Amino acid sequence: MAAAAASAMLDSLPAPLLRSLRLKTKQQELLLRVSALALIYVLAFAVRLFSVLRYESMIHEFDPYFNYRTTLYLTEHGYAEFWNWFDSESWYPLGRVVGGTLFPGLMVTAALLHRLLRALSLAVHIREVCVLTAPFFAANTTLVAYAFGREIWDSGAGLVAAALIAVCPGYISRSVAGSYDNEGVAIFALLLTFYLFVRAVNTGSLAWALAAAFGYFYMVSAWGGYVFIINLLPLYVLVLLVTGRYSQRLYVAYNCTYVLGMLLGMQIRFVGFQHVQSGEHMAAMGVFFLLQVFFFLDWVKYMLDDVKLFKSFLRITLTCVISVGTLALGIGTASGYISPWTGRFYSLLDPTYAKDHIPIIASVSEHQPTAWSSFMFDFHILLFLFPAGLYFCFKRLSDATIFIVMYGLTSMYFAGVMVRLILVAAPAVCLISAIAVSATIKNLTTLIRTKSKSPQTTGKVTGSKAAAKGAVDQPLPFQHNAAIALLLGAFYLLSRYAIHCTWVTSEAYSSPSIVLSARGHNGGRVIFDDYREAYYWLRQNTPTDAKIMSWWDYGYQITAMGNRTVIVDNNTWNNTHIATVGRAMSSYEDEAYEIMQSLDVNYVLVVFGGVTGYSSDDINKFLWMVRIGGGVFPVIKEPDYLVNGEYRVDKGASPKMLNCLMYKLCYYRFGELTTEYGKPPGYDRVRGVEIGNKDIKLEYLEEAYTTSNWIVRIYKVKPPKNRS
Amino acid sequence: MAALRLLLLLAAASLLVVASRGDASGAGPRGRKLLVLVDDLAVRSSHSAFFGSLQARGLDLEFRLADDPKLSLHRYGQYLYDGLVLFAPSTPRFGGSVDQNAVLEFIDAGHDMILAADSSASDLIRGIATECGIEFDEDPEAMVIDHINYASTEVEGDHTLIAGDDLIQSDVILGSKKIEAPVLFRGIGHAVNPSNSLVLKVLSASPSAYSANPKTKLASPPSLTGSGISLVSIMQARNNARVLISGSLDLFSNRHEKAGNEQFVTETSKWVFHERGHLKAVNVAHHKVGETNEPSMYRINDDLEYSVEIYEWSGTSWKPYVADDVQIQFYMMSPYVLKNMSTDKKGLYSTSFKVPDVYGVFQFKVEYQRLGYTGVSLAKQIPVRPYRHNEYERFITSAYPYYAASFSTMGAFFIFSFAYLYHK
């Protein structure tokens, strides 16, 4: 398409001008490449704007609301205040030291962009900047992907990689306009770091290694996923050492990147001294020391020139080094200086770990193991181009291809463990698939070209063409046609990919999840804006120091949109506090009242989908509240809420279930409501049953507000009784 | 038009000033207008001594029959009365818009009440008492009988006029002057709801008393016996509304002049109508030591001062309240600081303490609940933040060797590089 556009442009120029503009092949190629890249850049940005067109320019989902709130604070109060911000509106009464418990990269980036635009006299609101940050960085990622592809294969592969990643659904899912989350910039930073590091390894240049360290610093400032980098790089170095690919280039690249990256990473308050104290970062340090030993041994070998002596020296040195290393690690771990691996890290290595030990991680839908269908959904044809790309990589093994293979394989494993890590795998999959696509198409076109040119130019084939022709010296029958067919097939597949990606983006990944939409009976779009309705109600109608209790999912939104204090929010740093809320929700009303009094709760907010059929409501999340509550307070027992291991809300539900606070708050007065024609009143459209307790009386709470579609229900906690 | 509006504004402002000045000059905690509901207007004369003592203390009584059809406690959303005296034990229902709920709402809105029942107590009266945590004997014929501690003037008879001297030990409720003569009581007994912590027995029966129908033979053991029977009880609600419930209307009458009745009812009515034992806390202030402005947030390990003024209503004016057990809590889910405040005997309580080394949203809490006094519960939310980045020490003395080490390494490396690169 780009080529056609370019040639059309050339044709339309007047003849003399055309002659003076006559480009050499190299220049033509450059022009084509640049214009293709520019189009990909625009495409990557534009395809992410579906959400703005469908809904409005708004922040999506849960975490982005926190990021937005902090960015707003940053632009209003400046960096020093942001750094020292103690937020008394969340985690009441514990508070949260926001400045020290977040990755500031995203907020600083958005604030800088905002300031830049302001400096250019473009009066944009910070919200617009936040909404468009992720698409902007996704577009930048395509450039990095191009450079990376060129580094590991050739510029053709780079272009294909850029095109693939521009629309890859696995990446789009986290970078549509409005998805103002760390991942939006972090994937750019991740790929950039990898590219710069590979470049440093390929060139052995200190400057590129320094650039990689800065890329790493940006990644550390932006996302906790930097742990992937700090573990993948040493693993890569280790593999190169084992395969005998050790070189001075590697030594320079790794040492410089590691040392400077570590020092820079420590500047991020949330990360602090983890680089030297946490078990997750120890691999990088171990490999760093190992490289020094390797270098030293190399030098000794060069100096000694005696194989026998060197062997005994090697034995002694290795024994010493290994025992010293083990001892240091053992002492560090035993004395508590080196913290053990965190639960999140364990749950990555062992997919069943979270389920057994940390319900709060297992309860998040994006932490679930990935289903096959979502691989297909997010990668489409890349899924089978990926192995093909691996084949090409192994066929032309180099330091760079080893890196991309390792990145691809490890990230694919992590993508299988957790749904949301598909995001990390997406760039690797795109790059490797791009190698497959590019190499295949190149081979096919070479076939076609040589065949068609062969009658005229058999005699004067030179240089590289001869090498390419070497394999096809004896043309197979129908080779030309087969090549054309295959090329058409590849074209068809790629166009299917483009169609699939666009469809997925527009249908699945552009929903803000704060505004819900459904298809009405006549096919029209029905919008449920209940969340914002409820949050604005809170903002307008409750005292400014009111404390709202809800399940932690809604904490960020309540503080950002409702501007009220919450007990727990999506920053799940204090499991006990969350468990307390879970316990309150799963207790009887009088027990819950005591808990709520101790936390000074004024309002309780629940999300209920029984009227609209909105399935991710609190009743469906309720078992997790029970599990998390029961994990800390053993009085809450999961079997009490189940009947024969079955979770139900109808007449057959367990008595505890029918009378716990969450059930009462969700279904209060629901028994009077007819939700569907032909069904009895109190028919829950999510669970598809008639509820079991229609006569709910509230003693300690009273209904304060219910949104128009009953999705959000707010209750006021009554003060203690006056006369008893 | 504008001038008129300005005038109106001025008038409103001056009214406000007058109102606030009136408040400061020492008006009592409660208004002085009482509604007295009676079954029979004869009560007005038979209990004239009690009413007289109320009027003598400046209370404005309005007598109405309990079934007066024009009866109403409020008009246009405003309560017409500040207190209620229910001397209508047998009335089955009130007139006008008043019913059980109206009376309870009246109390919940912060008003006081004296309720006297009798052996003829109606379900309405019993219902109100139950809602205030008091259960009258369910047998409608039952009275409190005591064959040992009865009134000596009535040796003969059924010993239902009993002499009670088991009074609550509280100067705030009963006045500082000891009630010497026993209190004579003829009426029904009640039990206090054990789950209700707000109810107190003021006058209990003696251990030899029991509650039964005096006219019939005792067939089964009486449900209420001994000192478990309360004759007169009080309830102070959470909003400091005070309620006195007596099982006898006769207790307040002129008949028992020689007994301790008059002193008892006068003193308890003073308590009920907030002429005694009412505390108010004003001028809560807190600031860092050495400063005067109240900050919106403290830092961990700040030294702060907290002060509050507590006054007691003496019946005529606000007097400084003097006690040594007023405590301040610095509270976040549990008290991190719990300290007695010192007083200057002029009403000012103050203390200073160090903010704990924990950040979070704290509260200054004063929870002062003492027998007979209105509860003082103050809570003020204040966040405590950690140190800012520039509030730590810039250079730590013990780290000087490390500074020296790093700078000397840097210098040595520079010299080494220079020497290595340029040395031939």
PDB file of N, CA, C and O in Angstrom, chain A residues 41 45 48-49 59 71 105-114 117 125-141 171 174-186 188 218:
ATOM      1  N   TYR A  41       3.185   3.996  12.224  1.00  0.00           N
ATOM      2  CA  TYR A  41       3.146   4.830  13.429  1.00  0.00           C
ATOM      3  C   TYR A  41       1.755   5.419  13.613  1.00  0.00           C
ATOM      4  O   TYR A  41       1.157   5.341  14.688  1.00  0.00           O
ATOM      5  N   PHE A  45      -1.336   4.431  16.456  1.00  0.00           N
ATOM      6  CA  PHE A  45      -2.007   5.417  17.296  1.00  0.00           C
ATOM      7  C   PHE A  45      -3.506   5.412  17.033  1.00  0.00           C
ATOM      8  O   PHE A  45      -4.328   5.379  17.950  1.00  0.00           O
ATOM      9  N   ARG A  48      -6.041   2.689  18.270  1.00  0.00           N
ATOM     10  CA  ARG A  48      -6.329   2.685  19.707  1.00  0.00           C
ATOM     11  C   ARG A  48      -7.346   3.747  20.110  1.00  0.00           C
ATOM     12  O   ARG A  48      -7.606   3.936  21.282  1.00  0.00           O
ATOM     13  N   LEU A  49      -7.886   4.425  19.135  1.00  0.00           N
ATOM     14  CA  LEU A  49      -8.821   5.509  19.459  1.00  0.00           C
ATOM     15  C   LEU A  49     -10.285   5.077  19.410  1.00  0.00           C
ATOM     16  O   LEU A  49     -11.183   5.895  19.596  1.00  0.00           O
ATOM     17  N   ILE A  59     -10.928   8.012  31.375  1.00  0.00           N
ATOM     18  CA  ILE A  59      -9.997   7.042  31.932  1.00  0.00           C
ATOM     19  C   ILE A  59     -10.745   5.726  32.124  1.00  0.00           C
ATOM     20  O   ILE A  59     -11.896   5.713  32.552  1.00  0.00           O
ATOM     21  N   THR A  71      -1.431  11.755  38.833  1.00  0.00           N
ATOM     22  CA  THR A  71      -0.906  12.667  37.819  1.00  0.00           C
ATOM     23  C   THR A  71      -1.460  14.066  38.022  1.00  0.00           C
ATOM     24  O   THR A  71      -0.746  15.068  37.906  1.00  0.00           O
ATOM     25  N   GLY A 105       7.049   6.547  36.878  1.00  0.00           N
ATOM     26  CA  GLY A 105       7.395   6.783  35.477  1.00  0.00           C
ATOM     27  C   GLY A 105       6.230   7.283  34.651  1.00  0.00           C
ATOM     28  O   GLY A 105       6.351   8.269  33.920  1.00  0.00           O
ATOM     29  N   LEU A 106       5.095   6.624  34.792  1.00  0.00           N
ATOM     30  CA  LEU A 106       3.934   6.977  33.977  1.00  0.00           C
ATOM     31  C   LEU A 106       3.466   8.394  34.262  1.00  0.00           C
ATOM     32  O   LEU A 106       3.229   9.184  33.345  1.00  0.00           O
ATOM     33  N   MET A 107       3.352   8.715  35.554  1.00  0.00           N
ATOM     34  CA  MET A 107       2.827  10.033  35.919  1.00  0.00           C
ATOM     35  C   MET A 107       3.775  11.138  35.479  1.00  0.00           C
ATOM     36  O   MET A 107       3.334  12.164  34.961  1.00  0.00           O
ATOM     37  N   VAL A 108       5.061  10.886  35.683  1.00  0.00           N
ATOM     38  CA  VAL A 108       6.030  11.908  35.296  1.00  0.00           C
ATOM     39  C   VAL A 108       6.012  12.091  33.785  1.00  0.00           C
ATOM     40  O   VAL A 108       6.053  13.214  33.280  1.00  0.00           O
ATOM     41  N   THR A 109       5.907  10.969  33.066  1.00  0.00           N
ATOM     42  CA  THR A 109       5.848  11.064  31.609  1.00  0.00           C
ATOM     43  C   THR A 109       4.663  11.912  31.170  1.00  0.00           C
ATOM     44  O   THR A 109       4.804  12.840  30.360  1.00  0.00           O
ATOM     45  N   ALA A 110       3.500  11.598  31.721  1.00  0.00           N
ATOM     46  CA  ALA A 110       2.297  12.330  31.315  1.00  0.00           C
ATOM     47  C   ALA A 110       2.414  13.800  31.704  1.00  0.00           C
ATOM     48  O   ALA A 110       2.034  14.684  30.937  1.00  0.00           O
ATOM     49  N   ALA A 111       2.960  14.046  32.910  1.00  0.00           N
ATOM     50  CA  ALA A 111       3.076  15.438  33.350  1.00  0.00           C
ATOM     51  C   ALA A 111       4.041  16.211  32.459  1.00  0.00           C
ATOM     52  O   ALA A 111       3.802  17.373  32.125  1.00  0.00           O
ATOM     53  N   LEU A 112       5.118  15.526  32.055  1.00  0.00           N
ATOM     54  CA  LEU A 112       6.075  16.203  31.167  1.00  0.00           C
ATOM     55  C   LEU A 112       5.448  16.478  29.805  1.00  0.00           C
ATOM     56  O   LEU A 112       5.629  17.552  29.238  1.00  0.00           O
ATOM     57  N   LEU A 113       4.714  15.500  29.292  1.00  0.00           N
ATOM     58  CA  LEU A 113       4.033  15.702  28.008  1.00  0.00           C
ATOM     59  C   LEU A 113       3.073  16.879  28.119  1.00  0.00           C
ATOM     60  O   LEU A 113       2.992  17.726  27.229  1.00  0.00           O
ATOM     61  N   HIS A 114       2.375  16.908  29.237  1.00  0.00           N
ATOM     62  CA  HIS A 114       1.421  17.983  29.461  1.00  0.00           C
ATOM     63  C   HIS A 114       2.129  19.331  29.477  1.00  0.00           C
ATOM     64  O   HIS A 114       1.695  20.296  28.839  1.00  0.00           O
ATOM     65  N   LEU A 117       3.230  20.295  25.991  1.00  0.00           N
ATOM     66  CA  LEU A 117       2.126  20.802  25.176  1.00  0.00           C
ATOM     67  C   LEU A 117       1.742  22.210  25.613  1.00  0.00           C
ATOM     68  O   LEU A 117       1.438  23.066  24.789  1.00  0.00           O
ATOM     69  N   HIS A 125      -6.179  19.680  28.597  1.00  0.00           N
ATOM     70  CA  HIS A 125      -6.343  19.260  29.985  1.00  0.00           C
ATOM     71  C   HIS A 125      -5.490  18.031  30.213  1.00  0.00           C
ATOM     72  O   HIS A 125      -5.251  17.246  29.290  1.00  0.00           O
ATOM     73  N   ILE A 126      -5.057  17.875  31.445  1.00  0.00           N
ATOM     74  CA  ILE A 126      -4.188  16.748  31.764  1.00  0.00           C
ATOM     75  C   ILE A 126      -4.887  15.413  31.475  1.00  0.00           C
ATOM     76  O   ILE A 126      -4.254  14.420  31.134  1.00  0.00           O
ATOM     77  N   ARG A 127      -6.222  15.417  31.569  1.00  0.00           N
ATOM     78  CA  ARG A 127      -6.930  14.161  31.323  1.00  0.00           C
ATOM     79  C   ARG A 127      -6.732  13.687  29.886  1.00  0.00           C
ATOM     80  O   ARG A 127      -6.538  12.503  29.641  1.00  0.00           O
ATOM     81  N   GLU A 128      -6.751  14.635  28.952  1.00  0.00           N
ATOM     82  CA  GLU A 128      -6.579  14.246  27.549  1.00  0.00           C
ATOM     83  C   GLU A 128      -5.177  13.662  27.349  1.00  0.00           C
ATOM     84  O   GLU A 128      -4.994  12.693  26.616  1.00  0.00           O
ATOM     85  N   VAL A 129      -4.216  14.272  28.023  1.00  0.00           N
ATOM     86  CA  VAL A 129      -2.858  13.752  27.912  1.00  0.00           C
ATOM     87  C   VAL A 129      -2.803  12.334  28.455  1.00  0.00           C
ATOM     88  O   VAL A 129      -2.234  11.429  27.842  1.00  0.00           O
ATOM     89  N   CYS A 130      -3.439  12.138  29.604  1.00  0.00           N
ATOM     90  CA  CYS A 130      -3.431  10.811  30.211  1.00  0.00           C
ATOM     91  C   CYS A 130      -4.107   9.793  29.295  1.00  0.00           C
ATOM     92  O   CYS A 130      -3.629   8.680  29.124  1.00  0.00           O
ATOM     93  N   VAL A 131      -5.223  10.199  28.725  1.00  0.00           N
ATOM     94  CA  VAL A 131      -5.972   9.270  27.871  1.00  0.00           C
ATOM     95  C   VAL A 131      -5.115   8.849  26.690  1.00  0.00           C
ATOM     96  O   VAL A 131      -5.115   7.688  26.292  1.00  0.00           O
ATOM     97  N   LEU A 132      -4.356   9.785  26.140  1.00  0.00           N
ATOM     98  CA  LEU A 132      -3.630   9.488  24.900  1.00  0.00           C
ATOM     99  C   LEU A 132      -2.191   9.052  25.132  1.00  0.00           C
ATOM    100  O   LEU A 132      -1.460   8.815  24.171  1.00  0.00           O
ATOM    101  N   THR A 133      -1.774   8.950  26.390  1.00  0.00           N
ATOM    102  CA  THR A 133      -0.395   8.540  26.650  1.00  0.00           C
ATOM    103  C   THR A 133      -0.117   7.138  26.127  1.00  0.00           C
ATOM    104  O   THR A 133       0.879   6.893  25.447  1.00  0.00           O
ATOM    105  N   ALA A 134      -1.017   6.208  26.444  1.00  0.00           N
ATOM    106  CA  ALA A 134      -0.781   4.820  26.043  1.00  0.00           C
ATOM    107  C   ALA A 134      -0.715   4.666  24.515  1.00  0.00           C
ATOM    108  O   ALA A 134       0.223   4.039  24.013  1.00  0.00           O
ATOM    109  N   PRO A 135      -1.653   5.241  23.747  1.00  0.00           N
ATOM    110  CA  PRO A 135      -1.526   5.123  22.291  1.00  0.00           C
ATOM    111  C   PRO A 135      -0.235   5.749  21.761  1.00  0.00           C
ATOM    112  O   PRO A 135       0.406   5.197  20.875  1.00  0.00           O
ATOM    113  N   PHE A 136       0.125   6.863  22.353  1.00  0.00           N
ATOM    114  CA  PHE A 136       1.350   7.527  21.912  1.00  0.00           C
ATOM    115  C   PHE A 136       2.553   6.617  22.115  1.00  0.00           C
ATOM    116  O   PHE A 136       3.389   6.443  21.225  1.00  0.00           O
ATOM    117  N   PHE A 137       2.615   5.993  23.276  1.00  0.00           N
ATOM    118  CA  PHE A 137       3.756   5.125  23.533  1.00  0.00           C
ATOM    119  C   PHE A 137       3.679   3.845  22.731  1.00  0.00           C
ATOM    120  O   PHE A 137       4.701   3.275  22.349  1.00  0.00           O
ATOM    121  N   ALA A 138       2.473   3.387  22.445  1.00  0.00           N
ATOM    122  CA  ALA A 138       2.337   2.215  21.590  1.00  0.00           C
ATOM    123  C   ALA A 138       2.883   2.526  20.205  1.00  0.00           C
ATOM    124  O   ALA A 138       3.558   1.698  19.582  1.00  0.00           O
ATOM    125  N   ALA A 139       2.622   3.743  19.732  1.00  0.00           N
ATOM    126  CA  ALA A 139       3.150   4.135  18.426  1.00  0.00           C
ATOM    127  C   ALA A 139       4.674   4.168  18.476  1.00  0.00           C
ATOM    128  O   ALA A 139       5.346   3.711  17.549  1.00  0.00           O
ATOM    129  N   ASN A 140       5.203   4.681  19.586  1.00  0.00           N
ATOM    130  CA  ASN A 140       6.661   4.697  19.711  1.00  0.00           C
ATOM    131  C   ASN A 140       7.228   3.292  19.743  1.00  0.00           C
ATOM    132  O   ASN A 140       8.335   3.044  19.266  1.00  0.00           O
ATOM    133  N   THR A 141       6.457   2.380  20.348  1.00  0.00           N
ATOM    134  CA  THR A 141       6.931   1.000  20.418  1.00  0.00           C
ATOM    135  C   THR A 141       7.162   0.435  19.021  1.00  0.00           C
ATOM    136  O   THR A 141       8.083  -0.357  18.814  1.00  0.00           O
ATOM    137  N   TYR A 171      -1.220  -6.596  22.778  1.00  0.00           N
ATOM    138  CA  TYR A 171      -0.662  -5.330  23.230  1.00  0.00           C
ATOM    139  C   TYR A 171      -1.748  -4.265  23.308  1.00  0.00           C
ATOM    140  O   TYR A 171      -1.793  -3.468  24.249  1.00  0.00           O
ATOM    141  N   ARG A 174      -3.928  -3.465  26.509  1.00  0.00           N
ATOM    142  CA  ARG A 174      -3.459  -2.626  27.608  1.00  0.00           C
ATOM    143  C   ARG A 174      -3.045  -1.242  27.164  1.00  0.00           C
ATOM    144  O   ARG A 174      -2.440  -0.503  27.931  1.00  0.00           O
ATOM    145  N   SER A 175      -3.292  -0.908  25.921  1.00  0.00           N
ATOM    146  CA  SER A 175      -2.789   0.403  25.495  1.00  0.00           C
ATOM    147  C   SER A 175      -3.801   1.169  24.665  1.00  0.00           C
ATOM    148  O   SER A 175      -3.418   2.043  23.908  1.00  0.00           O
ATOM    149  N   VAL A 176      -5.088   0.876  24.805  1.00  0.00           N
ATOM    150  CA  VAL A 176      -6.065   1.697  24.099  1.00  0.00           C
ATOM    151  C   VAL A 176      -6.144   3.065  24.772  1.00  0.00           C
ATOM    152  O   VAL A 176      -5.732   3.226  25.916  1.00  0.00           O
ATOM    153  N   ALA A 177      -6.675   4.019  24.057  1.00  0.00           N
ATOM    154  CA  ALA A 177      -6.804   5.351  24.622  1.00  0.00           C
ATOM    155  C   ALA A 177      -7.652   5.273  25.875  1.00  0.00           C
ATOM    156  O   ALA A 177      -8.731   4.696  25.870  1.00  0.00           O
ATOM    157  N   GLY A 178      -7.151   5.817  26.949  1.00  0.00           N
ATOM    158  CA  GLY A 178      -7.880   5.801  28.209  1.00  0.00           C
ATOM    159  C   GLY A 178      -7.351   4.757  29.161  1.00  0.00           C
ATOM    160  O   GLY A 178      -7.543   4.851  30.358  1.00  0.00           O
ATOM    161  N   SER A 179      -6.650   3.765  28.621  1.00  0.00           N
ATOM    162  CA  SER A 179      -6.068   2.755  29.502  1.00  0.00           C
ATOM    163  C   SER A 179      -4.759   3.316  30.033  1.00  0.00           C
ATOM    164  O   SER A 179      -3.679   2.985  29.563  1.00  0.00           O
ATOM    165  N   TYR A 180      -4.909   4.170  31.001  1.00  0.00           N
ATOM    166  CA  TYR A 180      -3.762   4.936  31.490  1.00  0.00           C
ATOM    167  C   TYR A 180      -3.062   4.157  32.579  1.00  0.00           C
ATOM    168  O   TYR A 180      -3.156   4.468  33.758  1.00  0.00           O
ATOM    169  N   ASP A 181      -2.401   3.093  32.177  1.00  0.00           N
ATOM    170  CA  ASP A 181      -1.775   2.248  33.182  1.00  0.00           C
ATOM    171  C   ASP A 181      -0.272   2.132  32.903  1.00  0.00           C
ATOM    172  O   ASP A 181       0.192   2.430  31.816  1.00  0.00           O
ATOM    173  N   ASN A 182       0.432   1.658  33.940  1.00  0.00           N
ATOM    174  CA  ASN A 182       1.881   1.534  33.841  1.00  0.00           C
ATOM    175  C   ASN A 182       2.323   0.769  32.600  1.00  0.00           C
ATOM    176  O   ASN A 182       3.305   1.122  31.960  1.00  0.00           O
ATOM    177  N   GLU A 183       1.580  -0.277  32.279  1.00  0.00           N
ATOM    178  CA  GLU A 183       1.975  -1.119  31.153  1.00  0.00           C
ATOM    179  C   GLU A 183       2.045  -0.320  29.858  1.00  0.00           C
ATOM    180  O   GLU A 183       2.806  -0.656  28.967  1.00  0.00           O
ATOM    181  N   GLY A 184       1.233   0.719  29.765  1.00  0.00           N
ATOM    182  CA  GLY A 184       1.186   1.517  28.549  1.00  0.00           C
ATOM    183  C   GLY A 184       2.553   2.045  28.139  1.00  0.00           C
ATOM    184  O   GLY A 184       2.922   2.005  26.973  1.00  0.00           O
ATOM    185  N   VAL A 185       3.302   2.540  29.125  1.00  0.00           N
ATOM    186  CA  VAL A 185       4.641   3.011  28.773  1.00  0.00           C
ATOM    187  C   VAL A 185       5.679   1.926  29.015  1.00  0.00           C
ATOM    188  O   VAL A 185       6.755   1.945  28.432  1.00  0.00           O
ATOM    189  N   ALA A 186       5.334   0.959  29.894  1.00  0.00           N
ATOM    190  CA  ALA A 186       6.349  -0.010  30.303  1.00  0.00           C
ATOM    191  C   ALA A 186       6.743  -0.925  29.152  1.00  0.00           C
ATOM    192  O   ALA A 186       7.909  -1.302  29.042  1.00  0.00           O
ATOM    193  N   PHE A 188       6.872  -0.204  26.050  1.00  0.00           N
ATOM    194  CA  PHE A 188       7.826   0.584  25.251  1.00  0.00           C
ATOM    195  C   PHE A 188       9.208   0.533  25.908  1.00  0.00           C
ATOM    196  O   PHE A 188      10.208   0.249  25.250  1.00  0.00           O
ATOM    197  N   TYR A 218      14.286   3.778  33.066  1.00  0.00           N
ATOM    198  CA  TYR A 218      12.920   4.205  32.738  1.00  0.00           C
ATOM    199  C   TYR A 218      11.930   3.081  33.002  1.00  0.00           C
ATOM    200  O   TYR A 218      10.850   3.296  33.551  1.00  0.00           O
TER     201      TYR A 218
END
